[in-house]
PDB file of C-alpha atoms in Angstrom:
ATOM      1  CA  MET A   1       9.602  70.591  51.318  1.00 48.00           C
ATOM      2  CA  LEU A   2      10.081  67.247  52.968  1.00 50.00           C
ATOM      3  CA  ALA A   3      13.647  66.569  54.011  1.00 52.00           C
ATOM      4  CA  VAL A   4      15.115  63.262  52.731  1.00 56.00           C
ATOM      5  CA  THR A   5      16.747  61.293  55.551  1.00 70.00           C
ATOM      6  CA  GLY A   6      19.392  58.720  55.147  1.00 84.00           C
ATOM      7  CA  ALA A   7      18.630  55.028  54.960  1.00 97.00           C
ATOM      8  CA  ARG A   8      20.101  52.299  57.183  1.00 98.00           C
ATOM      9  CA  LEU A   9      22.189  49.512  55.568  1.00 98.00           C
ATOM     10  CA  PHE A  10      22.711  46.275  57.439  1.00 98.00           C
ATOM     11  CA  VAL A  11      25.710  44.374  56.020  1.00 98.00           C
ATOM     12  CA  HIS A  12      25.849  40.678  56.670  1.00 98.00           C
ATOM     13  CA  VAL A  13      29.261  39.046  56.040  1.00 98.00           C
ATOM     14  CA  SER A  14      29.586  35.272  55.919  1.00 98.00           C
ATOM     15  CA  GLY A  15      32.158  32.763  54.668  1.00 97.00           C
ATOM     16  CA  LEU A  16      35.175  34.295  56.409  1.00 98.00           C
ATOM     17  CA  ARG A  17      37.814  31.574  56.622  1.00 98.00           C
ATOM     18  CA  ASN A  18      38.790  32.318  60.197  1.00 98.00           C
ATOM     19  CA  ASP A  19      38.049  34.749  63.020  1.00 98.00           C
ATOM     20  CA  ARG A  20      41.393  36.513  62.808  1.00 98.00           C
ATOM     21  CA  GLY A  21      41.502  40.254  62.132  1.00 98.00           C
ATOM     22  CA  ALA A  22      38.452  42.172  61.118  1.00 98.00           C
ATOM     23  CA  ALA A  23      35.924  42.485  58.304  1.00 98.00           C
ATOM     24  CA  LEU A  24      36.413  45.855  56.622  1.00 97.00           C
ATOM     25  CA  VAL A  25      33.576  47.201  54.392  1.00 97.00           C
ATOM     26  CA  ALA A  26      33.654  50.415  52.311  1.00 97.00           C
ATOM     27  CA  LEU A  27      30.651  51.992  50.525  1.00 98.00           C
ATOM     28  CA  TYR A  28      31.157  53.992  47.442  1.00 98.00           C
ATOM     29  CA  ASP A  29      28.773  56.214  45.478  1.00 97.00           C
ATOM     30  CA  GLY A  30      30.946  55.705  42.325  1.00 93.00           C
ATOM     31  CA  GLU A  31      34.155  57.590  42.650  1.00 88.00           C
ATOM     32  CA  GLY A  32      37.183  55.502  43.583  1.00 93.00           C
ATOM     33  CA  PHE A  33      35.405  52.087  43.634  1.00 94.00           C
ATOM     34  CA  PRO A  34      36.808  49.614  44.592  1.00 90.00           C
ATOM     35  CA  ASP A  35      40.509  50.172  44.961  1.00 85.00           C
ATOM     36  CA  HIS A  36      40.669  53.615  46.623  1.00 91.00           C
ATOM     37  CA  PRO A  37      39.320  53.190  50.168  1.00 90.00           C
ATOM     38  CA  GLU A  38      40.127  56.811  51.013  1.00 93.00           C
ATOM     39  CA  ARG A  39      37.335  57.826  48.586  1.00 96.00           C
ATOM     40  CA  ALA A  40      34.632  55.682  50.229  1.00 97.00           C
ATOM     41  CA  LYS A  41      31.700  57.674  51.613  1.00 97.00           C
ATOM     42  CA  HIS A  42      31.146  55.171  54.476  1.00 97.00           C
ATOM     43  CA  HIS A  43      33.452  52.556  55.955  1.00 95.00           C
ATOM     44  CA  GLY A  44      33.542  50.303  58.920  1.00 97.00           C
ATOM     45  CA  ALA A  45      35.497  47.542  60.575  1.00 97.00           C
ATOM     46  CA  VAL A  46      34.130  44.879  62.942  1.00 98.00           C
ATOM     47  CA  PRO A  47      35.526  41.735  64.615  1.00 98.00           C
ATOM     48  CA  ILE A  48      34.646  38.332  63.236  1.00 98.00           C
ATOM     49  CA  ALA A  49      32.889  35.573  65.138  1.00 98.00           C
ATOM     50  CA  SER A  50      32.347  32.052  63.832  1.00 98.00           C
ATOM     51  CA  GLY A  51      33.222  33.156  60.312  1.00 98.00           C
ATOM     52  CA  ARG A  52      30.604  35.982  60.337  1.00 98.00           C
ATOM     53  CA  ALA A  53      30.459  39.701  60.856  1.00 98.00           C
ATOM     54  CA  GLU A  54      27.640  42.254  60.898  1.00 98.00           C
ATOM     55  CA  LEU A  55      27.938  46.002  60.221  1.00 98.00           C
ATOM     56  CA  VAL A  56      25.355  48.758  60.212  1.00 98.00           C
ATOM     57  CA  PHE A  57      25.726  51.955  58.271  1.00 98.00           C
ATOM     58  CA  ASP A  58      23.313  54.731  59.303  1.00 96.00           C
ATOM     59  CA  GLU A  59      22.457  57.780  57.210  1.00 96.00           C
ATOM     60  CA  VAL A  60      23.274  56.312  53.867  1.00 97.00           C
ATOM     61  CA  ALA A  61      21.736  58.474  51.075  1.00 97.00           C
ATOM     62  CA  PRO A  62      19.203  56.586  48.942  1.00 97.00           C
ATOM     63  CA  GLY A  63      20.724  55.848  45.531  1.00 97.00           C
ATOM     64  CA  ARG A  64      23.234  53.648  43.815  1.00 98.00           C
ATOM     65  CA  TRP A  65      26.022  52.289  45.854  1.00 98.00           C
ATOM     66  CA  ALA A  66      28.686  49.585  45.683  1.00 97.00           C
ATOM     67  CA  ALA A  67      30.418  47.794  48.567  1.00 97.00           C
ATOM     68  CA  ALA A  68      33.975  46.438  48.853  1.00 95.00           C
ATOM     69  CA  LEU A  69      34.859  43.847  51.463  1.00 96.00           C
ATOM     70  CA  LEU A  70      38.340  42.967  52.869  1.00 96.00           C
ATOM     71  CA  HIS A  71      39.055  40.194  55.361  1.00 98.00           C
ATOM     72  CA  ASP A  72      41.964  42.034  57.030  1.00 98.00           C
ATOM     73  CA  GLU A  73      43.459  39.065  58.836  1.00 98.00           C
ATOM     74  CA  ASP A  74      46.494  40.986  60.239  1.00 97.00           C
ATOM     75  CA  LEU A  75      44.720  44.233  61.030  1.00 97.00           C
ATOM     76  CA  ASP A  76      47.116  46.353  58.906  1.00 96.00           C
ATOM     77  CA  LEU A  77      44.193  48.143  57.125  1.00 93.00           C
ATOM     78  CA  HIS A  78      45.175  47.134  53.602  1.00 91.00           C
ATOM     79  CA  MET A  79      45.154  44.142  51.268  1.00 92.00           C
ATOM     80  CA  ASP A  80      48.265  41.957  51.596  1.00 95.00           C
ATOM     81  CA  LEU A  81      49.663  40.924  48.254  1.00 93.00           C
ATOM     82  CA  SER A  82      52.069  38.203  47.205  1.00 93.00           C
ATOM     83  CA  ARG A  83      55.320  38.940  45.439  1.00 93.00           C
ATOM     84  CA  VAL A  84      53.467  38.778  42.113  1.00 92.00           C
ATOM     85  CA  GLY A  85      50.648  41.020  43.218  1.00 89.00           C
ATOM     86  CA  LEU A  86      47.882  38.491  43.970  1.00 89.00           C
ATOM     87  CA  PRO A  87      45.711  39.002  47.042  1.00 91.00           C
ATOM     88  CA  LEU A  88      46.605  37.005  50.175  1.00 96.00           C
ATOM     89  CA  GLU A  89      43.469  37.973  52.145  1.00 96.00           C
ATOM     90  CA  GLY A  90      39.871  37.592  51.226  1.00 95.00           C
ATOM     91  CA  LEU A  91      38.026  40.235  49.209  1.00 92.00           C
ATOM     92  CA  GLY A  92      34.688  40.657  47.631  1.00 92.00           C
ATOM     93  CA  GLY A  93      31.749  42.953  47.534  1.00 91.00           C
ATOM     94  CA  SER A  94      28.268  43.710  46.247  1.00 95.00           C
ATOM     95  CA  ARG A  95      26.937  41.714  43.344  1.00 92.00           C
ATOM     96  CA  ASP A  96      29.313  38.906  44.193  1.00 84.00           C
ATOM     97  CA  ARG A  97      29.227  37.272  40.747  1.00 72.00           C
ATOM     98  CA  GLU A  98      30.939  40.258  39.154  1.00 65.00           C
ATOM     99  CA  TRP A  99      34.006  39.764  41.447  1.00 66.00           C
ATOM    100  CA  ARG A 100      35.043  36.417  39.956  1.00 67.00           C
ATOM    101  CA  LEU A 101      37.451  37.731  37.401  1.00 63.00           C
ATOM    102  CA  GLY A 102      38.986  40.604  39.279  1.00 71.00           C
ATOM    103  CA  LEU A 103      37.794  43.960  40.475  1.00 78.00           C
ATOM    104  CA  PRO A 104      34.509  45.057  38.778  1.00 87.00           C
ATOM    105  CA  ARG A 105      33.570  48.535  37.707  1.00 90.00           C
ATOM    106  CA  PHE A 106      31.110  50.482  39.831  1.00 95.00           C
ATOM    107  CA  GLU A 107      28.302  49.838  37.330  1.00 93.00           C
ATOM    108  CA  LYS A 108      28.731  46.059  37.629  1.00 92.00           C
ATOM    109  CA  ALA A 109      28.725  46.019  41.470  1.00 94.00           C
ATOM    110  CA  ALA A 110      26.154  48.767  42.190  1.00 96.00           C
ATOM    111  CA  PHE A 111      22.968  48.113  44.076  1.00 97.00           C
ATOM    112  CA  ASP A 112      20.100  50.421  45.235  1.00 98.00           C
ATOM    113  CA  VAL A 113      19.572  51.737  48.662  1.00 98.00           C
ATOM    114  CA  ILE A 114      16.049  52.930  49.375  1.00 97.00           C
ATOM    115  CA  PRO A 115      14.694  54.943  52.356  1.00 97.00           C
ATOM    116  CA  GLY A 116      14.343  52.756  55.417  1.00 97.00           C
ATOM    117  CA  ASP A 117      16.116  49.616  56.271  1.00 98.00           C
ATOM    118  CA  ASN A 118      18.230  47.740  53.624  1.00 98.00           C
ATOM    119  CA  HIS A 119      20.161  44.498  53.837  1.00 98.00           C
ATOM    120  CA  LEU A 120      23.240  43.467  51.929  1.00 98.00           C
ATOM    121  CA  ALA A 121      24.989  40.040  52.077  1.00 97.00           C
ATOM    122  CA  LEU A 122      28.731  39.848  51.321  1.00 97.00           C
ATOM    123  CA  ARG A 123      30.998  36.892  51.077  1.00 96.00           C
ATOM    124  CA  PRO A 124      34.767  37.101  50.516  1.00 95.00           C
ATOM    125  CA  ARG A 125      36.761  35.096  47.987  1.00 93.00           C
ATOM    126  CA  TYR A 126      40.219  33.678  48.763  1.00 94.00           C
ATOM    127  CA  LEU A 127      42.725  32.562  46.177  1.00 89.00           C
ATOM    128  CA  PRO A 128      43.711  28.841  46.476  1.00 87.00           C
ATOM    129  CA  GLY A 129      46.803  28.403  48.540  1.00 80.00           C
ATOM    130  CA  THR A 130      46.599  31.636  50.426  1.00 78.00           C
TER     131      THR A 130
END
């Protein structure tokens, strides 16, 4: 029997409003997406340069995945919220269009990872006035 090896996922983040903090990306295979980072199967944080960040995830099992992105401007490892519960930092994830009206379900944000190299483009959204 041939062993299935993991795929490699290159994540390209653009549109970060400044170079403060880090870009945090979490990959989920369904459970806990998107608001339980402790349930992510893969996660990474990288510095930002010129409004961009690049992450590489090795050994990602081929299949359905969803990605969540946080622009953690103050490096406290969580989304900062206003007094009324609105996000103060940028967030987004896979299948960007589904993130326009809040956090999507896994099925709406899922994408396929196949054996070999895969690429995913992410762009955060920021609420006006934050």
